[in-house]
JSON list of C-alpha atoms in Angstrom, two decimals:
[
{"chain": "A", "resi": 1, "resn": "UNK", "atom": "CA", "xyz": [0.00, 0.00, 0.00]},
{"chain": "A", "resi": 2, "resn": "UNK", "atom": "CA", "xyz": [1.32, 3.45, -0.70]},
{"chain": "A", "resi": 3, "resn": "UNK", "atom": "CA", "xyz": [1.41, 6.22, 1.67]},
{"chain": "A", "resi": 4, "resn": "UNK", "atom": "CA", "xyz": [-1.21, 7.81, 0.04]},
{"chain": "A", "resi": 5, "resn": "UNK", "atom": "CA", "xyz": [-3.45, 4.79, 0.08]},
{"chain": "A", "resi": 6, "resn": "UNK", "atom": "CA", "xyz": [-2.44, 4.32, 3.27]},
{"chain": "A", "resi": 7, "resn": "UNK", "atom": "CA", "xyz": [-3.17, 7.82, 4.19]},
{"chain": "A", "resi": 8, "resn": "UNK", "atom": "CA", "xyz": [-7.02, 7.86, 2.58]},
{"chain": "A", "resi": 9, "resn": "UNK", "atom": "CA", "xyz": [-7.57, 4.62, 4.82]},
{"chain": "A", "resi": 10, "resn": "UNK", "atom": "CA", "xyz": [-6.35, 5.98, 7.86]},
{"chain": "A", "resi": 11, "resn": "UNK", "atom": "CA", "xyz": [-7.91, 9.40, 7.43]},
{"chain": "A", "resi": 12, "resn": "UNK", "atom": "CA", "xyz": [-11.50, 7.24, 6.88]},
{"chain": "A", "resi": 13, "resn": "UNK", "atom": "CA", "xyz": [-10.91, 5.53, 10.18]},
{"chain": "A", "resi": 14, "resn": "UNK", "atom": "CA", "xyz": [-10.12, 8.61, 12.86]},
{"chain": "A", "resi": 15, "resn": "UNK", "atom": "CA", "xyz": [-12.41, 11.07, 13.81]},
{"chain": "A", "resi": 16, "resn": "UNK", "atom": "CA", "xyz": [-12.12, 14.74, 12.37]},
{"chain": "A", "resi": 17, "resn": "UNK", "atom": "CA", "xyz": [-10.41, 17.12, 15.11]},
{"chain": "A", "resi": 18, "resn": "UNK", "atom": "CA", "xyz": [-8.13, 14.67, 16.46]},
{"chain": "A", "resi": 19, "resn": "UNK", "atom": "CA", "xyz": [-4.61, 13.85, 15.89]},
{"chain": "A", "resi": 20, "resn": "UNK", "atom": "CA", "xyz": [-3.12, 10.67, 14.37]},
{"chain": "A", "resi": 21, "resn": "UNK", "atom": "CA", "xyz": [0.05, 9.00, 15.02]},
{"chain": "A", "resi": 22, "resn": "UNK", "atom": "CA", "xyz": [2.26, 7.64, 12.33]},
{"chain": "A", "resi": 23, "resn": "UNK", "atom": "CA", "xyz": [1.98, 3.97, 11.51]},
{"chain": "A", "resi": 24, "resn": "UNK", "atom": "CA", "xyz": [5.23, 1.67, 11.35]},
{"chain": "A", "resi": 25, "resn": "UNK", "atom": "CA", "xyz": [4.62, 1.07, 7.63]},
{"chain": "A", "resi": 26, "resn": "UNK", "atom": "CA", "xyz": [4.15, 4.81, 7.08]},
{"chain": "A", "resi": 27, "resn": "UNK", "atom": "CA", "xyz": [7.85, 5.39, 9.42]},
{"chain": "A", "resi": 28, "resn": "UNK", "atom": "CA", "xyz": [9.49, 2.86, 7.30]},
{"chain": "A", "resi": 29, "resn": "UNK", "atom": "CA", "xyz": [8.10, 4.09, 3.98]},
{"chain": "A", "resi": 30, "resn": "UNK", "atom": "CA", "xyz": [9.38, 7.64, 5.02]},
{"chain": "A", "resi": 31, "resn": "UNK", "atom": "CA", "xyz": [12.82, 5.88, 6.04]},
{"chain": "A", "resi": 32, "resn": "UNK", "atom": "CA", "xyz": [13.13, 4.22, 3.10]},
{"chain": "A", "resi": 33, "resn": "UNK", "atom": "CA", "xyz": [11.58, 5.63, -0.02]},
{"chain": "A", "resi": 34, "resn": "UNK", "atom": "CA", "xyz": [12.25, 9.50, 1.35]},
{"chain": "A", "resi": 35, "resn": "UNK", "atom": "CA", "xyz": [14.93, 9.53, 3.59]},
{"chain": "A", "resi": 36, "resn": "UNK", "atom": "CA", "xyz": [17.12, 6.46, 1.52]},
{"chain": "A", "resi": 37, "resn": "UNK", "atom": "CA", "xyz": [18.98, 3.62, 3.64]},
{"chain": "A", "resi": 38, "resn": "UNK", "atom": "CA", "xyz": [22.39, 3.06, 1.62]},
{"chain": "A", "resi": 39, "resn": "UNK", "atom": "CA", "xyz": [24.86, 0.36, 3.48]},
{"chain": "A", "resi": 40, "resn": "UNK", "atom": "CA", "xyz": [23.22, 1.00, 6.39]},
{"chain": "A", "resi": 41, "resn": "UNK", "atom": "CA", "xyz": [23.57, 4.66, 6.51]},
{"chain": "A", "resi": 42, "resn": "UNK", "atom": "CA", "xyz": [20.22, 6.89, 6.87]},
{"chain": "A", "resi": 43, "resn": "UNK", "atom": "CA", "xyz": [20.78, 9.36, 3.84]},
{"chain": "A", "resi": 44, "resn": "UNK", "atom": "CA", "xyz": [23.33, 11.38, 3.95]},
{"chain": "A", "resi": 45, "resn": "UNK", "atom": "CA", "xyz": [23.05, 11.75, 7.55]},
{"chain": "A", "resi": 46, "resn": "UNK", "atom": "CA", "xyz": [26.42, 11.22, 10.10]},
{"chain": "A", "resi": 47, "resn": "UNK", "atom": "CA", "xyz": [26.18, 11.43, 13.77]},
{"chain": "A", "resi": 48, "resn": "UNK", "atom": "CA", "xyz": [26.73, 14.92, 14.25]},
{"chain": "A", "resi": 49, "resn": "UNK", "atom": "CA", "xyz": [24.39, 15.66, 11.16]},
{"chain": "A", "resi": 50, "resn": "UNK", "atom": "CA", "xyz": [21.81, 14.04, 12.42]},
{"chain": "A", "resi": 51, "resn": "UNK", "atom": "CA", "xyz": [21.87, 15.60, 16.00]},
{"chain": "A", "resi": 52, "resn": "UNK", "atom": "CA", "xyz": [21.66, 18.88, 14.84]},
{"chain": "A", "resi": 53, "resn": "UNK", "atom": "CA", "xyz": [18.94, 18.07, 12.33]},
{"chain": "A", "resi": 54, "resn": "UNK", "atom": "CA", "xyz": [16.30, 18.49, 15.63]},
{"chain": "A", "resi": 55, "resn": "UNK", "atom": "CA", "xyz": [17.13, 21.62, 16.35]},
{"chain": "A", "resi": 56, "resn": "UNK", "atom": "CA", "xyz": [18.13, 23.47, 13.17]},
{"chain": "A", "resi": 57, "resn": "UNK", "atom": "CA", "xyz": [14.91, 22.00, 10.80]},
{"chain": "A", "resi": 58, "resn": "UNK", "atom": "CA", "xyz": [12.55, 21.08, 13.11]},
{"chain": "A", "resi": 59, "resn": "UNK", "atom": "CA", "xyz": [13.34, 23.39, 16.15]},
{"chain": "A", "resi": 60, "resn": "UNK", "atom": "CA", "xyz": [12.89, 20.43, 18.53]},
{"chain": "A", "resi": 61, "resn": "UNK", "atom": "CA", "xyz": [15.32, 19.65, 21.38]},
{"chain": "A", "resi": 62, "resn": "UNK", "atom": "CA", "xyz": [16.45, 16.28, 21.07]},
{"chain": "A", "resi": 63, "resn": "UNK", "atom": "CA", "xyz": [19.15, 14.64, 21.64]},
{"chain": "A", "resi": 64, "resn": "UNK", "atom": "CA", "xyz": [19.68, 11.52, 19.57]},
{"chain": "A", "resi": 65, "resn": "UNK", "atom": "CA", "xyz": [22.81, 10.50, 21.39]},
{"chain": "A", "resi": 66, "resn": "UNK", "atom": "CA", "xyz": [20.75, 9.53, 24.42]},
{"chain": "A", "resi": 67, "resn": "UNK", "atom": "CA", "xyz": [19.29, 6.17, 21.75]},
{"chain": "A", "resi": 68, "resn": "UNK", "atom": "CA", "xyz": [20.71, 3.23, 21.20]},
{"chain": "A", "resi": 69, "resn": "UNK", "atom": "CA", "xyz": [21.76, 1.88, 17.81]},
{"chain": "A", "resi": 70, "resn": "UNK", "atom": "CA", "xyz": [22.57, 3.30, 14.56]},
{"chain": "A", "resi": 71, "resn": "UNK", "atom": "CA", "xyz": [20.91, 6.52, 13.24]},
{"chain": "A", "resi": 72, "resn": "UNK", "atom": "CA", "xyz": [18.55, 4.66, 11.34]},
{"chain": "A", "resi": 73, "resn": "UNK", "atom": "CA", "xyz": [17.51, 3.20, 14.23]},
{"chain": "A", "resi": 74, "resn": "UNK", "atom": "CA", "xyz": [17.86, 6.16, 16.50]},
{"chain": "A", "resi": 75, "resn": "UNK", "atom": "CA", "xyz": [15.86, 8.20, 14.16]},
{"chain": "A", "resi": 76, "resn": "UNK", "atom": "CA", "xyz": [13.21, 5.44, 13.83]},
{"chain": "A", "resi": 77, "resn": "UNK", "atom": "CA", "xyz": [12.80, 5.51, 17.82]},
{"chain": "A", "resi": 78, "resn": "UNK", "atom": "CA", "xyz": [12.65, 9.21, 17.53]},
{"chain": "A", "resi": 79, "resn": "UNK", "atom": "CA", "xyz": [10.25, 9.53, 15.13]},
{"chain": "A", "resi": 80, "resn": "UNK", "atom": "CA", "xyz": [7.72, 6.61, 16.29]},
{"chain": "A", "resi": 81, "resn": "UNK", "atom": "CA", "xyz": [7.95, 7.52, 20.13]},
{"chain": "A", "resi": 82, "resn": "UNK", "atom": "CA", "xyz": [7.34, 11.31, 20.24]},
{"chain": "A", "resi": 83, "resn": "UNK", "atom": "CA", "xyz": [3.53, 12.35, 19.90]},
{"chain": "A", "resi": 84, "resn": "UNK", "atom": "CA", "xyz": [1.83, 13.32, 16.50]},
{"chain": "A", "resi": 85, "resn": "UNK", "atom": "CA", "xyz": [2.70, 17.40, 16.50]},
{"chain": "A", "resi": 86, "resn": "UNK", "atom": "CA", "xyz": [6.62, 16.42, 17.72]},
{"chain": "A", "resi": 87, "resn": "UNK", "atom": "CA", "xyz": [6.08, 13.79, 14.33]},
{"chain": "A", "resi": 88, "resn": "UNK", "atom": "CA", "xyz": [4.81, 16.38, 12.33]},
{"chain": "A", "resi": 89, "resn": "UNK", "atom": "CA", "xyz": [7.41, 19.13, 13.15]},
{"chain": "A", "resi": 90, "resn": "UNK", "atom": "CA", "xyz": [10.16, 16.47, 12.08]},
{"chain": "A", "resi": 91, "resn": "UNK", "atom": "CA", "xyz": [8.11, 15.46, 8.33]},
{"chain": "A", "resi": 92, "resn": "UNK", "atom": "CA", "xyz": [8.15, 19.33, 7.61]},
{"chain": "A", "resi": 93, "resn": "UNK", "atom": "CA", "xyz": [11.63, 19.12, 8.52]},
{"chain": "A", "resi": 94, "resn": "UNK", "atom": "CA", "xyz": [12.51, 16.19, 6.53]},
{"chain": "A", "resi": 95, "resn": "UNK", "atom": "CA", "xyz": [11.53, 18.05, 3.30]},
{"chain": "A", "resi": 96, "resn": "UNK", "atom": "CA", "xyz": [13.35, 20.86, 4.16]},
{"chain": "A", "resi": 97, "resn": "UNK", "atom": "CA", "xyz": [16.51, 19.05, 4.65]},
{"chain": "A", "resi": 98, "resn": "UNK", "atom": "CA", "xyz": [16.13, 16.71, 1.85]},
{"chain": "A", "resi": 99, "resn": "UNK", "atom": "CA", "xyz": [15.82, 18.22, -1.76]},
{"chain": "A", "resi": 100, "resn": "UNK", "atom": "CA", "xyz": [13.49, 16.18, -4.46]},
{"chain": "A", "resi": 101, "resn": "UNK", "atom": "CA", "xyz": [16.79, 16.54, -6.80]},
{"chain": "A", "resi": 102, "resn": "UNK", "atom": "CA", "xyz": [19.20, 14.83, -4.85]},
{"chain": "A", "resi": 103, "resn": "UNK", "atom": "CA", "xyz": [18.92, 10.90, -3.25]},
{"chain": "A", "resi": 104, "resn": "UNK", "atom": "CA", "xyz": [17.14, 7.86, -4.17]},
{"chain": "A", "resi": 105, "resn": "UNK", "atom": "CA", "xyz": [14.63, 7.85, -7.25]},
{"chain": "A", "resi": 106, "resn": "UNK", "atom": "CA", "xyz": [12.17, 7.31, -5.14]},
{"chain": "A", "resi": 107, "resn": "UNK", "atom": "CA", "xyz": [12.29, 10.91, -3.22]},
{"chain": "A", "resi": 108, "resn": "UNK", "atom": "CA", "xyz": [10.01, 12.15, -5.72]},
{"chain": "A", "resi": 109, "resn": "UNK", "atom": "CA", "xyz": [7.88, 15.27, -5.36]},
{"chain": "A", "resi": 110, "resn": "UNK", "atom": "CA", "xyz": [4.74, 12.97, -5.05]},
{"chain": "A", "resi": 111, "resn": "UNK", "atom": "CA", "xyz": [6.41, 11.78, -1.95]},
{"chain": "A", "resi": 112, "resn": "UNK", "atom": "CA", "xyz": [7.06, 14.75, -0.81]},
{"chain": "A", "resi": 113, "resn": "UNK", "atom": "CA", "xyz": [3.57, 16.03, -0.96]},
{"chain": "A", "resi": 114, "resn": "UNK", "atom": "CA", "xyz": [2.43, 12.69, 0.69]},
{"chain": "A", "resi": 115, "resn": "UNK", "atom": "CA", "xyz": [4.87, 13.42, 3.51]},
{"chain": "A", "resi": 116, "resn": "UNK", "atom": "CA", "xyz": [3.16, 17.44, 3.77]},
{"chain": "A", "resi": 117, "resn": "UNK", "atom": "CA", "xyz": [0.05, 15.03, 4.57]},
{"chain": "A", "resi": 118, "resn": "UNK", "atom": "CA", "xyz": [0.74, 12.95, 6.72]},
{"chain": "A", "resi": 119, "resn": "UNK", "atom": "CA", "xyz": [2.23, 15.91, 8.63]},
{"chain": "A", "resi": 120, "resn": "UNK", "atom": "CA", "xyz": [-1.18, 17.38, 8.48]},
{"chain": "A", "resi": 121, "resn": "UNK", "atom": "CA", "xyz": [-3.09, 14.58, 9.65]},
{"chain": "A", "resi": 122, "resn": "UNK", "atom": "CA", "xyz": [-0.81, 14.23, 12.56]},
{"chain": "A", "resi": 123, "resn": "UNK", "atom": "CA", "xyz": [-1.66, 17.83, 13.56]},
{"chain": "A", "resi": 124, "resn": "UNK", "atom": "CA", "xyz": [-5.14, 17.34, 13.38]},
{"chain": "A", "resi": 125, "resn": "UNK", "atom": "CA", "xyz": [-8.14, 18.76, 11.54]},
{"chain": "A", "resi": 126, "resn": "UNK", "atom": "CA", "xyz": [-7.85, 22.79, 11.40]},
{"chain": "A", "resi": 127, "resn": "UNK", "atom": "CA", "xyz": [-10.10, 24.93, 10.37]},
{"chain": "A", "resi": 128, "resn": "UNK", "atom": "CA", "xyz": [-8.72, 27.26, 7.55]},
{"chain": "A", "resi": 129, "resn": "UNK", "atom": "CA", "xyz": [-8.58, 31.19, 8.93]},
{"chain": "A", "resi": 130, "resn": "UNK", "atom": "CA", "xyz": [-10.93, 34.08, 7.71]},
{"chain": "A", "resi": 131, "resn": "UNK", "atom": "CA", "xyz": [-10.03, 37.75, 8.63]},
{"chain": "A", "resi": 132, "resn": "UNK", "atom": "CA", "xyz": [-12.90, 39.42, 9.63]},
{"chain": "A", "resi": 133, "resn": "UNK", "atom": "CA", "xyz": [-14.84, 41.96, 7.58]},
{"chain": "A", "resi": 134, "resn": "UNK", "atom": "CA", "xyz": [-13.25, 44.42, 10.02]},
{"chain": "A", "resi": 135, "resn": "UNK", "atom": "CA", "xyz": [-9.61, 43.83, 10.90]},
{"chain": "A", "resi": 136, "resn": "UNK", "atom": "CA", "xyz": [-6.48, 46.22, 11.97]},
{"chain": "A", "resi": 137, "resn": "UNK", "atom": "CA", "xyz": [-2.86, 45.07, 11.86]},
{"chain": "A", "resi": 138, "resn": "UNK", "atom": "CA", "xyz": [-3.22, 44.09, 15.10]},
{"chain": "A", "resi": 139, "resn": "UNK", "atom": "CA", "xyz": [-5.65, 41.25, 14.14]},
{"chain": "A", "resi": 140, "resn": "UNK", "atom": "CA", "xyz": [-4.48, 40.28, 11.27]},
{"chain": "A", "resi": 141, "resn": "UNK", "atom": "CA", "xyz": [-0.95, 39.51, 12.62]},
{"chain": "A", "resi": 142, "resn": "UNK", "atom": "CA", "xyz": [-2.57, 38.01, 16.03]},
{"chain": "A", "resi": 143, "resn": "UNK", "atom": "CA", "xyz": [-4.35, 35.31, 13.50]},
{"chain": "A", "resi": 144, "resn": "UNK", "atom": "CA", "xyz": [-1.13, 34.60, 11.45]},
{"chain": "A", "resi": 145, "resn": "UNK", "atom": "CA", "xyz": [0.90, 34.06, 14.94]},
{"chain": "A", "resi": 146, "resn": "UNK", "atom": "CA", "xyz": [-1.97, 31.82, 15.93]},
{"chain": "A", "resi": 147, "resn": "UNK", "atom": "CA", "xyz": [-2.61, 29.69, 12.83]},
{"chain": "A", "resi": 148, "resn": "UNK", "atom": "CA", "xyz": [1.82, 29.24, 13.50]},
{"chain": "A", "resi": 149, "resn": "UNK", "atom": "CA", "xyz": [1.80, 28.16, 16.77]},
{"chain": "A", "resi": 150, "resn": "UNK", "atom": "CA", "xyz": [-1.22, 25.85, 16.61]},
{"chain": "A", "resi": 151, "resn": "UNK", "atom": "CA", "xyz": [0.78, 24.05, 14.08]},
{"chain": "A", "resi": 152, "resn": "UNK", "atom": "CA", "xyz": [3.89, 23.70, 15.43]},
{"chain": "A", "resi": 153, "resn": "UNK", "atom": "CA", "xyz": [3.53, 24.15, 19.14]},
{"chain": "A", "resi": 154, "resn": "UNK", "atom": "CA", "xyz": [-0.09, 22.57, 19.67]},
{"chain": "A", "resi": 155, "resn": "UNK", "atom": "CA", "xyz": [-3.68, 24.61, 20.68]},
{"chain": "A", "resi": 156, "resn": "UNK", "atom": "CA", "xyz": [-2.48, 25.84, 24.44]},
{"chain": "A", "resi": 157, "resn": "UNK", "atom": "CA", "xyz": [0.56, 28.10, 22.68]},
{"chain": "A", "resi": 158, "resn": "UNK", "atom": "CA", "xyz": [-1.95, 29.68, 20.36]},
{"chain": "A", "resi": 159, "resn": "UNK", "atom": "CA", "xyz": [-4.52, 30.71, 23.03]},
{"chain": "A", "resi": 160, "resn": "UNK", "atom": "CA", "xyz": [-2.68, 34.14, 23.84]},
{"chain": "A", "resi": 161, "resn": "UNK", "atom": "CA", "xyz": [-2.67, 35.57, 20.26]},
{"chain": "A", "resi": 162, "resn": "UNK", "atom": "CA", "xyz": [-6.44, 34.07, 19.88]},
{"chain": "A", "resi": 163, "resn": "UNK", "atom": "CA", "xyz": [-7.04, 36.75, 22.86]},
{"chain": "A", "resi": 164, "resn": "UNK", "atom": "CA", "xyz": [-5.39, 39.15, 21.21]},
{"chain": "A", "resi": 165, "resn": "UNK", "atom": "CA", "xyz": [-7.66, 39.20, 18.04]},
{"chain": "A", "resi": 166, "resn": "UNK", "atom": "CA", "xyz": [-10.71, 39.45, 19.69]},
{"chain": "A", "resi": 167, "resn": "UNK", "atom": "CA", "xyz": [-9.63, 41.69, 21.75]},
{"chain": "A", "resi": 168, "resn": "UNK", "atom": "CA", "xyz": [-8.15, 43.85, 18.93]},
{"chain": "A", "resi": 169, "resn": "UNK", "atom": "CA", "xyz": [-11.65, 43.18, 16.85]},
{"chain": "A", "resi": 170, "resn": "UNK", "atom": "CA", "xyz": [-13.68, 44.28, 19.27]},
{"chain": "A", "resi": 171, "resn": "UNK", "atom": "CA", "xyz": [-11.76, 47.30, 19.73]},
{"chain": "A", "resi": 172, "resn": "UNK", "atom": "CA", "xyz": [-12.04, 47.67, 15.54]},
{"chain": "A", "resi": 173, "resn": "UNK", "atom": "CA", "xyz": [-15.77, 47.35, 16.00]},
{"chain": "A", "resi": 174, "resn": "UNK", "atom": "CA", "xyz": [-16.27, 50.25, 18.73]},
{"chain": "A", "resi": 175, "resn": "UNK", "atom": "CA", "xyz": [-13.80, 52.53, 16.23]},
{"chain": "A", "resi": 176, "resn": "UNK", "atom": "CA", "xyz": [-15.58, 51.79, 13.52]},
{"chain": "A", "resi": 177, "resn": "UNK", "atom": "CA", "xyz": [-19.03, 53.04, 15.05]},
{"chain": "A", "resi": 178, "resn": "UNK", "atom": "CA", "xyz": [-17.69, 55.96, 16.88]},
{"chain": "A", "resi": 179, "resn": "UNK", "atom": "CA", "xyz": [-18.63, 54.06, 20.16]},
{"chain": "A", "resi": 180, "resn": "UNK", "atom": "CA", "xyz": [-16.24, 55.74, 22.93]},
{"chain": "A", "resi": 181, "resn": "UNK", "atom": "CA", "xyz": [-13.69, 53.32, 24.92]},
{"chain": "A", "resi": 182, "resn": "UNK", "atom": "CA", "xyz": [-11.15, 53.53, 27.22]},
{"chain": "A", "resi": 183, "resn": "UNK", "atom": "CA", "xyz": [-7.66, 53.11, 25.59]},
{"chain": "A", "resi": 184, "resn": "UNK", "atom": "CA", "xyz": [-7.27, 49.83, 28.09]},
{"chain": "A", "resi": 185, "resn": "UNK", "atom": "CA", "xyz": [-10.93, 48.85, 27.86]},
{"chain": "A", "resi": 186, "resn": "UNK", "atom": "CA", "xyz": [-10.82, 45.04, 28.75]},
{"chain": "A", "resi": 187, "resn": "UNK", "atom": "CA", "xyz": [-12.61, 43.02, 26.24]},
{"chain": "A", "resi": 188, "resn": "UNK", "atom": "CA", "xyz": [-16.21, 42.48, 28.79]},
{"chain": "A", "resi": 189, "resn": "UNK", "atom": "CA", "xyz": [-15.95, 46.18, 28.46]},
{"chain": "A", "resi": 190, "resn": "UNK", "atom": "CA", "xyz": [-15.69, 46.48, 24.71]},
{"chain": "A", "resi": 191, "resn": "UNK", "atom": "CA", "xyz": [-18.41, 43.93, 24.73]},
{"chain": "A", "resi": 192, "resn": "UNK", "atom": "CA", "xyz": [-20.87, 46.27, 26.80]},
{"chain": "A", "resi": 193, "resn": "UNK", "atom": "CA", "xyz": [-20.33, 48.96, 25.16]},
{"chain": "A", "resi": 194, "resn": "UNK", "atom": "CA", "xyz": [-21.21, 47.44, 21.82]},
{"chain": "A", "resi": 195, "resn": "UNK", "atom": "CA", "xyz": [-24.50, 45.80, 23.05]},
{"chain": "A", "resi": 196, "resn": "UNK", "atom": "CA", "xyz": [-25.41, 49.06, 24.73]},
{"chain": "A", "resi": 197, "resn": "UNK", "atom": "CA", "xyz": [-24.12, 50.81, 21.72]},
{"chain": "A", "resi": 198, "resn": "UNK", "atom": "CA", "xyz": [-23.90, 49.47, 18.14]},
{"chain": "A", "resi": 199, "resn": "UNK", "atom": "CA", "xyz": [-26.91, 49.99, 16.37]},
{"chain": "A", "resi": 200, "resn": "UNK", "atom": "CA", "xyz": [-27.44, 46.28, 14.90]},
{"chain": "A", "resi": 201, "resn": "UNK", "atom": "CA", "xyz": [-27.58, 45.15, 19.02]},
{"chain": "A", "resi": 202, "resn": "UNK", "atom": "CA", "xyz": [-30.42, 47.39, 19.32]},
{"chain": "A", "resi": 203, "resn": "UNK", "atom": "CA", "xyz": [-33.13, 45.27, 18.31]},
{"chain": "A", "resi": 204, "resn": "UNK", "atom": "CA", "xyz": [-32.41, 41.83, 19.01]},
{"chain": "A", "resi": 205, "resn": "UNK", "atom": "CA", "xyz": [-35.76, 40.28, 17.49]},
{"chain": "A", "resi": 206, "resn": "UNK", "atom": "CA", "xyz": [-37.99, 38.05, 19.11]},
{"chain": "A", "resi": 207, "resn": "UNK", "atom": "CA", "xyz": [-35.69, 35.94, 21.15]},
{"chain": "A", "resi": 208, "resn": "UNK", "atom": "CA", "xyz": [-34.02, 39.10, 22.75]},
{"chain": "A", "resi": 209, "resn": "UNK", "atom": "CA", "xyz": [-34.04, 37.74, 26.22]},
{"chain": "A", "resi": 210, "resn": "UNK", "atom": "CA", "xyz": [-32.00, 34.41, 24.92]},
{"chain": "A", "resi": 211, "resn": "UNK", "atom": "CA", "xyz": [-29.52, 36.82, 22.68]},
{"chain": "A", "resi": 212, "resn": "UNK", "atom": "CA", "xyz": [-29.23, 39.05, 25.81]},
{"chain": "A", "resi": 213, "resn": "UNK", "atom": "CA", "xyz": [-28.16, 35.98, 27.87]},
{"chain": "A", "resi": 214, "resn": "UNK", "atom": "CA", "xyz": [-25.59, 34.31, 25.19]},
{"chain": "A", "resi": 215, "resn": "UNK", "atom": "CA", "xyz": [-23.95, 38.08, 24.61]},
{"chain": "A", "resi": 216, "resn": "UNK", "atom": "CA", "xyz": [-23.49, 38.55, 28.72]},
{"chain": "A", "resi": 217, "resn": "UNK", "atom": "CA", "xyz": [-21.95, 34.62, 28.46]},
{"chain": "A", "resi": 218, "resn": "UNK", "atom": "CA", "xyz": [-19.50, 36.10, 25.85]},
{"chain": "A", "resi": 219, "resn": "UNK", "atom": "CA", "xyz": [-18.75, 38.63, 28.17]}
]
């Protein structure tokens, strides 16, 4: 089975949201077909190479020396014992450090692109970004820092700059209606001041009461 095949099945089988680990087959396919096992050797990889590899493609610190075995076999302990964002940092860094020109015939761009993937699936279902009708700077750049760090450092490193873009979209909002703030208005206070405020919270239909109780959750 190909990765890709291999991919489509596991992809059918997990549940959307969640991460995947990497199968043995899939670690061995990436070994062989990507990486390229020559005499032993794992690419063009030494023992020094590969230590630094961690830190300088995948800015991970590990330290392969602490494994048993040859690289091949250190990086295959690596790769299959760390969790599925650690796996995907080290894919991405795989096709950084490894050019489609240069190894075995079968580190083909196909390959590559399978590897991208898998990488993917391992960090788990995201939902593309959208900037806001309204958006400063401020937002925009809080969403680009976020989408970064949910991919390479997990959801609890991205919470911060989430806070940030609401808070700097509410703030948008209020400017963009004239509504009067406090330069440090806290984002329950941005909030109030929009429901009290903005003229499409005004009339809030026939479930007002409901609305009234979701927007002070928000808050």
């Amino acid at each position: 089975m190909s990765i890709s095949s291999h991919h489509a099945a596991r992809a059918g089988t997990g549940d959307q949201g969640t991460q995947q680990r990497l199968t043995r087959g899939e670690i061995q396919r990436i070994v062989n077909r990507f990486i390229g096992v020559e005499g032993g050797y794992l690419g063009d990889f030494s023992y020094a190479t590969h230590a630094a590899f961690y830190t300088e493609f995948c800015d991970l610190d590990i330290d392969p020396y602490q494994y048993e075995g040859t690289t091949r076999e250190r990086f295959i302990a690596i790769l299959g014992e760390h969790p599925p964002a650690i796996q995907a940092r080290i894919l991405r860094g795989l096709i950084d450090r490894f050019p489609i020109d240069e190894g075995p015939e079968t580190r083909t761009a196909e390959l590559r692109d399978e590897l991208a993937r898998l990488a993917e699936r391992c960090d788990g279902f995201m939902v593309p970004s959208q900037l806001p009708a309204i958006a400063t700077e401020v937002v925009s750049r809080a969403i680009t820092d976020a989408e970064t760090l949910l991919r390479s450092s997990g959801a609890t490193s991205g919470v911060d700059r989430v806070h940030t873009a609401l808070h700097g979209y509410l703030i948008a909002l209020c400017d963009s209606e004239g509504i009067d703030r406090s330069p440090d208005a806290t984002m329950p206070a941005l909030l109030k001041a929009l429901r009290r405020e903005h003229p499409l919270l005004q009339d809030l239909g026939p479930r007002a009461t409901d609305i009234e109780r979701i927007l002070n959750s928000c808050g």
